[in-house]
Short mmCIF file of C-alpha atoms and ligand atoms in Angstrom, two decimals:
data_model
loop_
_atom_site.label_atom_id
_atom_site.label_comp_id
_atom_site.label_asym_id
_atom_site.label_seq_id
_atom_site.Cartn_x
_atom_site.Cartn_y
_atom_site.Cartn_z
CA MET J 1 -286.77 41.90 114.43
CA THR J 2 -284.63 41.56 111.37
CA THR J 3 -285.22 44.26 108.63
CA LEU J 4 -286.17 42.43 105.30
CA THR J 5 -286.16 43.96 101.82
CA THR J 6 -289.97 44.04 100.91
CA HIS J 7 -290.19 43.44 97.36
CA ARG J 8 -293.06 44.97 95.31
CA LEU J 9 -294.63 42.37 92.93
CA ASP J 10 -296.92 43.11 90.04
CA ALA J 11 -300.00 41.11 89.85
CA ASP J 12 -298.92 39.67 86.54
CA ALA J 13 -297.86 35.86 85.86
CA ALA J 14 -294.28 36.57 86.78
CA GLY J 15 -295.36 38.21 90.03
CA ILE J 16 -297.80 35.44 90.93
CA ALA J 17 -295.21 32.87 90.40
CA GLU J 18 -292.62 34.55 92.43
CA ALA J 19 -295.23 35.08 95.26
CA GLY J 20 -296.33 31.35 95.08
CA ARG J 21 -292.56 30.52 95.45
CA LEU J 22 -291.95 32.66 98.43
CA LEU J 23 -295.18 31.12 100.12
CA ARG J 24 -293.99 27.61 99.50
CA ALA J 25 -290.68 28.58 101.02
CA GLY J 26 -292.16 29.79 104.19
CA ARG J 27 -292.01 33.50 103.48
CA LEU J 28 -294.51 36.31 104.11
CA VAL J 29 -296.42 37.74 101.24
CA ALA J 30 -299.24 40.46 101.39
CA PHE J 31 -301.84 40.23 98.79
CA PRO J 32 -305.15 41.57 97.69
CA THR J 33 -308.35 40.03 98.42
CA GLU J 34 -311.79 41.69 97.43
CA THR J 35 -312.20 42.68 101.04
CA VAL J 36 -308.92 44.00 102.22
CA TYR J 37 -305.23 43.09 101.73
CA GLY J 38 -304.03 39.85 103.58
CA LEU J 39 -300.73 39.04 105.06
CA GLY J 40 -300.23 35.58 103.80
CA ALA J 41 -298.15 32.53 104.74
CA ASP J 42 -298.16 28.71 104.50
CA ALA J 43 -300.96 27.81 106.84
CA THR J 44 -299.52 24.23 107.11
CA ASP J 45 -296.13 25.58 108.28
CA GLY J 46 -296.06 26.69 111.89
CA ARG J 47 -292.86 28.63 111.50
CA ALA J 48 -294.14 30.61 108.70
CA VAL J 49 -297.36 31.26 110.47
CA ALA J 50 -295.25 32.28 113.63
CA ALA J 51 -293.59 34.91 111.36
CA ILE J 52 -297.18 36.36 110.53
CA TYR J 53 -297.62 37.02 114.21
CA ALA J 54 -294.35 38.51 114.69
CA ALA J 55 -294.44 40.70 111.58
CA LYS J 56 -297.93 42.14 112.74
CA GLY J 57 -297.28 42.19 116.51
CA ARG J 58 -300.40 40.21 116.99
CA PRO J 59 -301.22 38.36 120.22
CA SER J 60 -300.74 34.78 119.52
CA PHE J 61 -304.04 33.58 120.96
CA ASN J 62 -306.00 35.20 118.08
CA PRO J 63 -306.60 32.46 115.18
CA LEU J 64 -306.13 33.23 111.49
CA ILE J 65 -308.23 32.49 108.61
CA ALA J 66 -306.97 29.88 106.16
CA HIS J 67 -307.56 30.79 102.45
CA VAL J 68 -308.07 28.42 99.73
CA ALA J 69 -308.60 28.56 95.98
CA THR J 70 -311.55 26.31 95.77
CA VAL J 71 -314.75 25.20 97.68
CA GLY J 72 -313.50 21.60 97.42
CA GLU J 73 -310.36 22.25 99.21
CA ALA J 74 -312.04 24.12 101.92
CA LEU J 75 -314.57 21.20 102.49
CA ALA J 76 -311.51 18.92 103.10
CA LEU J 77 -310.17 20.99 105.81
CA GLY J 78 -313.30 21.39 108.08
CA ALA J 79 -316.39 19.39 109.09
CA PHE J 80 -319.27 21.30 107.35
CA ASP J 81 -322.80 20.95 108.65
CA ALA J 82 -325.91 21.71 106.42
CA ALA J 83 -325.91 25.36 107.12
CA ALA J 84 -321.94 25.58 106.58
CA THR J 85 -322.47 23.63 103.26
CA ALA J 86 -325.40 25.94 102.22
CA LEU J 87 -323.39 29.22 103.00
CA ALA J 88 -320.21 27.80 101.29
CA ARG J 89 -322.22 26.95 98.14
CA ALA J 90 -324.12 30.21 98.13
CA PHE J 91 -321.13 32.78 99.00
CA TRP J 92 -317.93 31.05 98.05
CA PRO J 93 -315.92 32.52 96.16
CA GLY J 94 -316.57 35.64 98.09
CA PRO J 95 -316.29 37.79 101.28
CA LEU J 96 -317.45 35.23 103.85
CA THR J 97 -315.48 33.26 106.33
CA LEU J 98 -316.81 30.09 107.98
CA VAL J 99 -315.64 28.72 111.35
CA VAL J 100 -316.15 25.10 111.59
CA PRO J 101 -314.67 22.07 113.36
CA VAL J 102 -311.37 21.22 112.12
CA ALA J 103 -311.18 18.07 109.96
CA PRO J 104 -309.37 15.18 111.56
CA GLY J 105 -305.77 15.32 110.14
CA GLY J 106 -306.61 18.76 108.52
CA ALA J 107 -303.51 20.54 107.12
CA VAL J 108 -304.03 23.95 108.94
CA SER J 109 -301.34 24.10 111.54
CA ASP J 110 -302.18 24.44 115.20
CA LEU J 111 -300.54 27.64 115.45
CA ALA J 112 -302.88 29.14 112.68
CA ARG J 113 -305.77 27.88 114.66
CA ALA J 114 -304.34 29.31 117.85
CA GLY J 115 -304.71 25.85 119.14
CA LEU J 116 -308.59 25.76 118.79
CA ASP J 117 -310.33 22.75 117.43
CA THR J 118 -312.22 24.91 114.85
CA VAL J 119 -310.88 26.37 111.76
CA GLY J 120 -311.75 29.65 109.78
CA LEU J 121 -311.83 29.02 106.07
CA ARG J 122 -312.38 31.42 103.29
CA VAL J 123 -312.43 31.12 99.35
CA PRO J 124 -311.72 34.71 98.23
CA SER J 125 -312.99 35.82 94.68
CA HIS J 126 -310.26 38.37 93.86
CA PRO J 127 -308.45 37.09 90.76
CA VAL J 128 -305.01 37.81 92.23
CA ALA J 129 -305.79 36.03 95.32
CA GLN J 130 -307.21 33.20 93.27
CA ALA J 131 -304.11 33.00 91.19
CA LEU J 132 -301.78 33.31 94.21
CA LEU J 133 -303.53 30.52 96.08
CA ALA J 134 -303.46 28.23 93.09
CA ALA J 135 -299.71 28.91 92.68
CA ALA J 136 -299.03 28.21 96.55
CA GLY J 137 -300.86 24.95 96.16
CA ARG J 138 -301.61 24.96 99.92
CA PRO J 139 -303.93 26.86 102.25
CA VAL J 140 -302.62 30.33 102.98
CA ALA J 141 -303.23 31.78 106.48
CA ALA J 142 -303.87 35.64 106.22
CA PRO J 143 -304.84 38.10 108.69
CA SER J 144 -305.36 41.67 107.38
CA ALA J 145 -301.90 43.04 106.48
CA ASN J 146 -301.66 45.73 109.06
CA ARG J 147 -299.87 46.06 112.33
CA SER J 148 -302.02 44.75 115.16
CA GLY J 149 -304.53 46.90 116.09
CA HIS J 150 -304.21 49.40 113.26
CA VAL J 151 -306.70 50.04 110.42
CA SER J 152 -306.98 47.20 107.67
CA PRO J 153 -305.06 48.05 104.32
CA THR J 154 -306.98 48.48 101.07
CA THR J 155 -304.06 49.22 98.99
CA ALA J 156 -300.54 47.97 98.47
CA ALA J 157 -299.38 51.40 99.83
CA HIS J 158 -301.35 50.88 103.12
CA VAL J 159 -299.62 47.62 103.56
CA LEU J 160 -296.10 49.15 103.04
CA ALA J 161 -297.10 52.00 105.32
CA ASP J 162 -297.34 49.43 108.33
CA LEU J 163 -295.12 46.44 107.23
CA ASP J 164 -292.27 47.85 104.96
CA GLY J 165 -289.22 45.92 106.11
CA ARG J 166 -291.16 43.40 108.19
CA ILE J 167 -292.48 41.11 105.23
CA ASP J 168 -290.88 39.59 102.20
CA ALA J 169 -293.16 40.89 99.44
CA VAL J 170 -296.43 42.61 98.63
CA MET J 171 -298.48 41.94 95.50
CA ASP J 172 -300.05 45.23 94.17
CA GLY J 173 -303.47 44.46 92.84
CA GLY J 174 -304.79 48.15 93.20
CA PRO J 175 -307.58 49.12 95.66
CA THR J 176 -309.92 46.53 96.99
CA ASP J 177 -313.56 46.44 96.06
CA VAL J 178 -315.44 45.65 99.10
CA GLY J 179 -313.22 47.50 101.64
CA VAL J 180 -314.16 45.86 104.95
CA GLU J 181 -313.47 42.37 105.94
CA SER J 182 -315.33 39.18 105.43
CA THR J 183 -318.37 38.44 107.40
CA ILE J 184 -317.55 35.50 109.86
CA VAL J 185 -320.01 33.05 110.72
CA ALA J 186 -319.53 30.03 113.05
CA CYS J 187 -321.18 26.79 112.15
CA LEU J 188 -320.48 24.49 115.24
CA GLY J 189 -323.40 22.39 115.08
CA GLY J 190 -326.28 24.55 116.77
CA ASP J 191 -327.64 27.81 115.25
CA PRO J 192 -324.93 29.60 112.94
CA VAL J 193 -323.46 32.48 114.92
CA LEU J 194 -322.37 35.81 113.48
CA LEU J 195 -318.98 36.47 114.90
CA ARG J 196 -318.16 39.51 112.71
CA PRO J 197 -320.27 41.49 110.38
CA GLY J 198 -318.66 42.16 107.17
CA GLY J 199 -318.73 41.89 103.40
CA VAL J 200 -321.86 39.75 103.10
CA PRO J 201 -324.67 41.38 104.81
CA ARG J 202 -326.65 39.59 107.46
CA ASP J 203 -329.95 39.67 105.32
CA ALA J 204 -328.15 37.66 102.56
CA ILE J 205 -326.98 35.00 105.06
CA GLU J 206 -330.16 34.73 106.81
CA ALA J 207 -332.11 34.35 103.50
CA VAL J 208 -329.77 31.01 102.85
CA ILE J 209 -329.92 29.48 106.15
CA GLY J 210 -333.70 30.32 106.52
CA ARG J 211 -333.51 31.45 110.21
CA PRO J 212 -331.80 34.40 112.20
CA LEU J 213 -328.11 34.42 112.90
CA ALA J 214 -327.42 33.75 116.53
CA ALA J 215 -325.49 36.71 118.33
CA ALA J 216 -321.93 36.14 119.37
CA THR J 217 -321.84 35.84 123.26
CA GLY J 218 -318.71 37.97 123.15
CA GLU J 219 -316.64 35.19 124.58
CA ALA J 220 -313.16 35.37 123.82
CA THR J 221 -312.79 31.72 123.28
CA ILE J 222 -314.98 31.87 120.14
CA ALA J 223 -314.30 35.21 118.69
CA PRO J 224 -310.97 36.70 120.13
CA GLY J 225 -310.81 38.80 117.16
CA MET J 226 -313.80 40.83 118.57
CA LEU J 227 -311.52 42.50 121.05
CA ALA J 228 -312.83 45.91 121.51
CA SER J 229 -310.28 48.21 120.48
CA HIS J 230 -309.27 47.26 117.00
CA TYR J 231 -309.08 48.89 113.63
CA ALA J 232 -307.67 52.14 115.41
CA PRO J 233 -306.42 55.21 113.87
CA ASP J 234 -304.12 57.39 116.02
CA ALA J 235 -306.83 60.20 116.37
CA ALA J 236 -309.77 59.79 118.68
CA MET J 237 -312.99 59.05 117.14
CA ARG J 238 -316.56 60.45 117.90
CA LEU J 239 -319.43 58.71 116.28
CA ASP J 240 -322.76 59.86 115.03
CA ALA J 241 -321.76 63.27 114.92
CA THR J 242 -324.20 65.91 113.39
CA ALA J 243 -321.64 68.75 113.11
CA PRO J 244 -317.77 68.95 113.50
CA GLY J 245 -316.46 70.26 116.81
CA PRO J 246 -313.56 72.82 117.04
CA GLY J 247 -310.53 71.13 115.59
CA GLU J 248 -312.15 67.99 114.36
CA ALA J 249 -311.61 66.39 111.10
CA LEU J 250 -315.09 65.28 109.43
CA LEU J 251 -315.76 61.83 108.02
CA ALA J 252 -318.95 62.41 106.18
CA PHE J 253 -321.66 60.35 104.51
CA GLY J 254 -324.45 61.51 102.14
CA PRO J 255 -325.13 64.57 100.33
CA VAL J 256 -325.54 67.04 103.25
CA VAL J 257 -322.24 67.85 104.88
CA PRO J 258 -322.41 70.23 107.71
CA PRO J 259 -319.67 72.96 107.61
CA GLY J 260 -316.84 73.89 109.61
CA ALA J 261 -314.48 70.97 109.59
CA ALA J 262 -310.73 71.53 108.61
CA GLU J 263 -310.61 68.39 106.78
CA VAL J 264 -313.54 66.49 105.25
CA LEU J 265 -313.58 63.15 103.44
CA ASN J 266 -317.07 61.78 102.24
CA LEU J 267 -317.55 58.03 102.35
CA SER J 268 -320.15 58.20 99.86
CA PRO J 269 -321.66 61.52 98.65
CA THR J 270 -324.57 59.60 97.31
CA GLY J 271 -325.07 57.60 100.49
CA ASP J 272 -324.22 54.40 98.98
CA LEU J 273 -323.03 51.82 101.58
CA ALA J 274 -321.07 49.73 99.21
CA GLU J 275 -319.04 52.85 98.35
CA ALA J 276 -318.78 53.78 101.98
CA ALA J 277 -317.43 50.42 102.60
CA ALA J 278 -314.92 50.56 99.98
CA ASN J 279 -313.65 54.00 101.32
CA LEU J 280 -313.92 53.42 104.95
CA PHE J 281 -310.26 52.43 105.90
CA GLY J 282 -308.36 54.70 103.21
CA HIS J 283 -310.48 57.80 104.51
CA LEU J 284 -309.81 56.93 108.05
CA ARG J 285 -305.97 56.77 107.19
CA ARG J 286 -306.20 60.04 105.24
CA LEU J 287 -307.78 61.94 108.02
CA ASP J 288 -305.56 60.32 110.62
CA ALA J 289 -302.57 61.53 108.52
CA SER J 290 -304.08 65.01 108.28
CA GLY J 291 -302.86 65.63 111.98
CA ALA J 292 -306.39 66.10 113.39
CA ARG J 293 -306.44 65.05 116.96
CA ARG J 294 -310.14 63.83 116.68
CA ILE J 295 -312.30 62.49 113.73
CA ALA J 296 -316.02 63.16 114.02
CA VAL J 297 -318.09 60.60 111.91
CA MET J 298 -321.64 61.23 110.61
CA PRO J 299 -324.34 58.78 111.21
CA ILE J 300 -324.33 55.55 109.05
CA PRO J 301 -327.45 53.68 108.68
CA SER J 302 -327.36 50.09 110.06
CA GLU J 303 -328.95 48.24 107.33
CA GLY J 304 -326.87 46.01 104.85
CA LEU J 305 -323.23 46.66 104.66
CA GLY J 306 -323.77 49.58 107.22
CA GLU J 307 -323.86 46.89 110.05
CA ALA J 308 -320.06 46.05 109.15
CA ILE J 309 -319.13 49.69 108.65
CA ARG J 310 -320.65 50.61 112.06
CA ASP J 311 -318.98 47.75 113.76
CA ARG J 312 -315.50 48.99 112.41
CA LEU J 313 -316.31 52.50 113.45
CA ALA J 314 -317.23 51.40 116.86
CA ARG J 315 -314.06 49.46 117.35
CA ALA J 316 -312.00 52.41 115.97
CA ALA J 317 -313.66 54.58 118.69
CA ALA J 318 -313.36 52.27 121.56
CA PRO J 319 -310.95 53.18 124.57
CA ARG J 320 -307.44 51.99 123.59
CA ASP J 321 -305.16 50.06 125.83
CA ALA J 322 -302.04 50.72 123.96
O1 TXA S 1 -311.51 39.72 104.89
C1 TXA S 1 -311.03 39.29 105.70
O2 TXA S 1 -311.46 38.48 106.52
C2 TXA S 1 -309.53 39.48 105.71
C3 TXA S 1 -308.92 38.81 104.46
C4 TXA S 1 -307.40 39.04 104.38
O3 TXA S 1 -309.40 37.49 104.19
N1 TXA S 1 -308.85 38.65 106.93
C5 TXA S 1 -308.92 39.25 108.13
O4 TXA S 1 -308.24 38.46 109.02
O5 TXA S 1 -309.74 40.09 108.44
P1 TXA S 1 -308.10 39.09 110.48
O6 TXA S 1 -307.11 38.07 111.00
O7 TXA S 1 -307.71 40.40 110.64
O8 TXA S 1 -309.50 38.59 111.21
C6 TXA S 1 -309.97 37.28 111.22
C7 TXA S 1 -310.81 37.04 112.32
C8 TXA S 1 -310.14 37.25 113.75
O9 TXA S 1 -310.88 38.07 114.40
C9 TXA S 1 -310.12 36.05 114.23
O10 TXA S 1 -310.09 35.98 115.80
C10 TXA S 1 -311.23 35.24 113.66
O11 TXA S 1 -311.18 35.69 112.42
N2 TXA S 1 -311.02 33.71 113.65
C11 TXA S 1 -310.37 33.07 112.92
N3 TXA S 1 -310.36 31.69 112.91
C12 TXA S 1 -311.13 31.57 114.00
C13 TXA S 1 -311.65 30.45 114.68
N4 TXA S 1 -311.40 29.27 114.54
N5 TXA S 1 -312.66 30.86 115.68
C14 TXA S 1 -313.11 31.89 116.02
N6 TXA S 1 -312.60 32.93 115.37
C15 TXA S 1 -311.69 33.02 114.28
MG1 MG S 2 -307.49 42.33 111.12
#
């Protein structure tokens, strides 16, 4: 594909105005959200959305989340049942994506929805994302701003490492807070289904809907993003390791770190899952760049944000097809 000059935009008024102008012109702009950096394009413009798939090398059947600045805008784009409405009111703006039936005449393009009759919607809370969405004045389709199958970016430098020369601009808003992607819940009439654990823990969602989330069936029709191998570093991964093996780098968690690894990064020396989530993708990138052929990962508890962290690690460890 053609090589572009990727502009670095500061997260100030001038940068936000320029990013809004680029999005309205059908261009690709990466921007921070509270979860990870997104690669944004005008969700109503099929050609702009096609450019996202091309820049990422993403399979075209995988639908994109449409981001909007306000709950009101989101409600206009989909059909929200009682559970979806309650979740929107409880967690937006924030790290939750709701998959709902698309509203008749809704503005999100077919391509952004990958032809489905549902739409994934999110109202991010990050101030730069909020300002950018307001400046764009339309829904912005944005997958994580990495090459398809790579680790999600939590800094502007990560975005450039994957996409420099392939996108028009990146807004630098510093490292993201949450560090793992949004929780995705499908509300399609029956019991709400957890499609992807993420920044809002399961318990918090179940408290709002007053019942357990249903499990995703794993059918690619509803959650194509749950493809097993995803979020992959180049190094092989070994999970729930109690000690590093020969030549392994160690991704540690908690105060007690077994000795012997050539490279060690600790997700959270105090065992704090929020800190671990924020560090996850950055630490994976750094250990990968250290040249280790394998990364051993210490056990992470599965409660709260630990469910999302364990999910991403399991995908990173899954057998690769490419
Ligand atoms: O935190 C996040 O969610 C980040 C930031 C940028 O918002 N975005 C993100 O996007 O992680 P992406 O494209 O990497 O993952 C979105 C997932 C995909 O797995 C996709 O299959 C699923 O959302 N998705 C989107 N729309 C859907 C729909 N209508 N039905 C089922 N799954 C959908
Ligand atoms: Mg992604």
